[in-house]
mmCIF file with all atom_site columns, C-alpha atoms in Angstrom:
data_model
loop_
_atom_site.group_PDB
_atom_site.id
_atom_site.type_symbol
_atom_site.label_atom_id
_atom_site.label_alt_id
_atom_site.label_comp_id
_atom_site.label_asym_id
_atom_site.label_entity_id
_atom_site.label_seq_id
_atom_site.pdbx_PDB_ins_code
_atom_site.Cartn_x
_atom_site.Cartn_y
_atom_site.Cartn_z
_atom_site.occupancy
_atom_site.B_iso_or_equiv
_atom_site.pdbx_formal_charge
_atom_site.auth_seq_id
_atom_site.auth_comp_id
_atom_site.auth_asym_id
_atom_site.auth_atom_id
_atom_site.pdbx_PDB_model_num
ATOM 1  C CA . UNK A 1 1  ? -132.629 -64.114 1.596   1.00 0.00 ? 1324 UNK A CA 1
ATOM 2  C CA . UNK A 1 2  ? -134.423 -64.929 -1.698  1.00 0.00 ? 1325 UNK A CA 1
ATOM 3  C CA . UNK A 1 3  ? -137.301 -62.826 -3.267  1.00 0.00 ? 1326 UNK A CA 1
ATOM 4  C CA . UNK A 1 4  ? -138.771 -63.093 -7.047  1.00 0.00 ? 1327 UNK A CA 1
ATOM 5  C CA . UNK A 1 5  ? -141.831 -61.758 -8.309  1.00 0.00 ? 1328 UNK A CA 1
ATOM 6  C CA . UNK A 1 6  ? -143.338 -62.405 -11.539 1.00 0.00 ? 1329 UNK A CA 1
ATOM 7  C CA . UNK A 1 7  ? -146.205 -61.764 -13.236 1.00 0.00 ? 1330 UNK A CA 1
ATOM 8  C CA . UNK A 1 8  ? -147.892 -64.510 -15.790 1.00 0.00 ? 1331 UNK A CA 1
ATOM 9  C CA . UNK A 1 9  ? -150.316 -63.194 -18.572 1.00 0.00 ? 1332 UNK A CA 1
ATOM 10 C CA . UNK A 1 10 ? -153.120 -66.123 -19.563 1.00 0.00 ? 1333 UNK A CA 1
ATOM 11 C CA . UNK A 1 11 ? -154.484 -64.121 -22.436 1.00 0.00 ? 1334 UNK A CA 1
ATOM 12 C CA . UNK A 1 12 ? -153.887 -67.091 -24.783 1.00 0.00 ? 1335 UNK A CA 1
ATOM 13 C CA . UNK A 1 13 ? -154.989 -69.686 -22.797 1.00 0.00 ? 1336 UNK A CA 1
ATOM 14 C CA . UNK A 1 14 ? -159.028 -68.045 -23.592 1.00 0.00 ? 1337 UNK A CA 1
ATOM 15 C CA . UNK A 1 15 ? -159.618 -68.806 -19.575 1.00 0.00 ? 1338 UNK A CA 1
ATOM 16 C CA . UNK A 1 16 ? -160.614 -66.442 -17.528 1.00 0.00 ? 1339 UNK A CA 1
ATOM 17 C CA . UNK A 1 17 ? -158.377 -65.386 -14.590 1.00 0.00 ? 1340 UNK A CA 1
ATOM 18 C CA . UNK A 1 18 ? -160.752 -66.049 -11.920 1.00 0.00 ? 1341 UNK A CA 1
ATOM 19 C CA . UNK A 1 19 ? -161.400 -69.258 -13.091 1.00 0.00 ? 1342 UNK A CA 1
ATOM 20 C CA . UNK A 1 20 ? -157.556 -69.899 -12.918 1.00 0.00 ? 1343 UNK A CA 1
ATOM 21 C CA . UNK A 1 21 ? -157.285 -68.732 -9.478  1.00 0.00 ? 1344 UNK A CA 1
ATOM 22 C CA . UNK A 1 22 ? -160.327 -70.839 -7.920  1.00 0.00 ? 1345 UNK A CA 1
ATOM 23 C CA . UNK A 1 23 ? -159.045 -74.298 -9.760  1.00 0.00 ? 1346 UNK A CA 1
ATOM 24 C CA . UNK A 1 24 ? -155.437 -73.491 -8.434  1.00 0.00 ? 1347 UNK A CA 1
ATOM 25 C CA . UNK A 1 25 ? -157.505 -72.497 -5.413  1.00 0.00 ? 1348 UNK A CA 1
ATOM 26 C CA . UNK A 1 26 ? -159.043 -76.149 -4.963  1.00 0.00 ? 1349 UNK A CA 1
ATOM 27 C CA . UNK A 1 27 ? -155.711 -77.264 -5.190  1.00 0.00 ? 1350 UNK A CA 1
ATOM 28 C CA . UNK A 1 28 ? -154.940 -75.561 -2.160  1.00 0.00 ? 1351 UNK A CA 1
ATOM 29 C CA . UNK A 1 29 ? -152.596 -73.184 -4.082  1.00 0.00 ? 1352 UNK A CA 1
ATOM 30 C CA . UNK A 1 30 ? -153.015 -68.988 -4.295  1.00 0.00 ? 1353 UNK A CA 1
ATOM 31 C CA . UNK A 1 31 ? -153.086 -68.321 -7.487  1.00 0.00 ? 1354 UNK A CA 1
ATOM 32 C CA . UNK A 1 32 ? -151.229 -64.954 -7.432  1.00 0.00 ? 1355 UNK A CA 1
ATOM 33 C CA . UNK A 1 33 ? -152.445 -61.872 -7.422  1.00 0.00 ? 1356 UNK A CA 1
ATOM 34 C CA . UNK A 1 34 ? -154.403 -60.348 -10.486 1.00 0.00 ? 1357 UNK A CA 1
ATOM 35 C CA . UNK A 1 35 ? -153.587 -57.112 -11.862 1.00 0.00 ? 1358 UNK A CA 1
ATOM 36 C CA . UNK A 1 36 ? -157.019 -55.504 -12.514 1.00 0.00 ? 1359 UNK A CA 1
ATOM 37 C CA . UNK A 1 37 ? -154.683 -52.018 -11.886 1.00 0.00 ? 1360 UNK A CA 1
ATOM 38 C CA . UNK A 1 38 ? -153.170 -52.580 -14.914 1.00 0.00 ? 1361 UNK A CA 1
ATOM 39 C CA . UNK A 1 39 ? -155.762 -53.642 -17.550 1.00 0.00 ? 1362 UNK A CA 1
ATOM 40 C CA . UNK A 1 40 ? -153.345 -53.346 -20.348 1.00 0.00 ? 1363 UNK A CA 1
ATOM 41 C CA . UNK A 1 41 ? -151.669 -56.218 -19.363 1.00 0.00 ? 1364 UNK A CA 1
ATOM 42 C CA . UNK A 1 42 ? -155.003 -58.562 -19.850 1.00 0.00 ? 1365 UNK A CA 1
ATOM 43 C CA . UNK A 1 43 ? -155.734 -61.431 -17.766 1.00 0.00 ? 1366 UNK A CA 1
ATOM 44 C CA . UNK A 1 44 ? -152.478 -61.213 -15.737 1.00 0.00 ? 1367 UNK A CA 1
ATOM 45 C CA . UNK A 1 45 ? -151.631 -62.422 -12.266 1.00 0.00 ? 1368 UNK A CA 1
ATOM 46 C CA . UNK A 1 46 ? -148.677 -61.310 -10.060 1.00 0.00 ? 1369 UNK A CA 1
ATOM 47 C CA . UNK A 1 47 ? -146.822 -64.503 -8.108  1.00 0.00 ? 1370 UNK A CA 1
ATOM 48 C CA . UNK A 1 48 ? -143.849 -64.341 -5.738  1.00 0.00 ? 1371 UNK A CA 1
ATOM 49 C CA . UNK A 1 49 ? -141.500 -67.223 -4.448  1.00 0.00 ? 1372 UNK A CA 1
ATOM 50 C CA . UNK A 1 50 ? -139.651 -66.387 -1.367  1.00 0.00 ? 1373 UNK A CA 1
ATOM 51 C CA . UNK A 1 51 ? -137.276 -68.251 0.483   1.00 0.00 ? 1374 UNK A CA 1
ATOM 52 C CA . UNK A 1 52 ? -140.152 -69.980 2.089   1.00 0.00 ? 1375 UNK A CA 1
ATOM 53 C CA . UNK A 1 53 ? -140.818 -71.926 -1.242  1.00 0.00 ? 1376 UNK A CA 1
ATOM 54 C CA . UNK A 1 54 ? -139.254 -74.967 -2.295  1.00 0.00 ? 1377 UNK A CA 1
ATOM 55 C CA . UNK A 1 55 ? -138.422 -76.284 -5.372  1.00 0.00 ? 1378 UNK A CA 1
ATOM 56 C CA . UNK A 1 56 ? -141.265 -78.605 -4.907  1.00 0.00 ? 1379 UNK A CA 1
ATOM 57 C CA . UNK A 1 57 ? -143.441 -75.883 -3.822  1.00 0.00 ? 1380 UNK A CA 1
ATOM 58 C CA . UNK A 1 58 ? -142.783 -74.049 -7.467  1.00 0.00 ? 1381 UNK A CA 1
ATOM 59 C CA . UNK A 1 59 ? -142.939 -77.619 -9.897  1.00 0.00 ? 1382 UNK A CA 1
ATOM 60 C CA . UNK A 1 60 ? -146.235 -77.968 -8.026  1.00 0.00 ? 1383 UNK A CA 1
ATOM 61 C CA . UNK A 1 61 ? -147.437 -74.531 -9.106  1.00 0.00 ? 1384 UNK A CA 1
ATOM 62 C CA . UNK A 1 62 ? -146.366 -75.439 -12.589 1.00 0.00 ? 1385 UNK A CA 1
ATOM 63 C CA . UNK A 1 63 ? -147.862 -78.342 -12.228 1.00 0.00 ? 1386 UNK A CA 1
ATOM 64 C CA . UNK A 1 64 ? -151.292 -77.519 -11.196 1.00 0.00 ? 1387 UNK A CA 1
ATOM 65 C CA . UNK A 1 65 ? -151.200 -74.532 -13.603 1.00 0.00 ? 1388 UNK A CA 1
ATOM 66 C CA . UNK A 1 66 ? -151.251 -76.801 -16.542 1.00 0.00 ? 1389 UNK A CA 1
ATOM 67 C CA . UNK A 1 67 ? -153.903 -79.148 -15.081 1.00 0.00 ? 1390 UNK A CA 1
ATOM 68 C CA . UNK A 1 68 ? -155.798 -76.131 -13.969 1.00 0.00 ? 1391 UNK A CA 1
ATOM 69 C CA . UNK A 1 69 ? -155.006 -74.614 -18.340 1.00 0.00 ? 1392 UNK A CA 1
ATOM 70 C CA . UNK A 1 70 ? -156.188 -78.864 -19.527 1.00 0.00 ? 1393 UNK A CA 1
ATOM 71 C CA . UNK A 1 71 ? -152.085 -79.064 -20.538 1.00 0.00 ? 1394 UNK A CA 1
#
């Protein structure tokens, strides 16, 4: 089986996290877990593909993240 997790830092993208998550959110995607825990790594979320992820599933994340970041 297939696990990966990663964590993405959006300090340079000026948005705040929560306002990440909720327009990933109305996409009907989670947008990962944030790492308040760790507050030197900034406005940082924690994602993880599984097995249970396609391809598709990930380019869609990708996709919606740069919608969600006006890319």
């Amino acid at each position: 089986s297939y696990f990966k997790e990663f964590v993405v830092n959006f300090d340079r993208a000026g948005i705040p996290l929560e306002r990440i998550h909720e327009g990933l959110l109305a996409k009907g995607i989670h947008g990962g877990r944030p790492l308040r825990e760790f507050p030197e790594l900034g406005e940082s979320a924690l994602y993880c593909v599984t097995e249970m992820h396609s391809k598709g599933d990930v380019e869609r994340l990708a996709r919606s993240l740069a919608e969600v970041l006006g890319r």
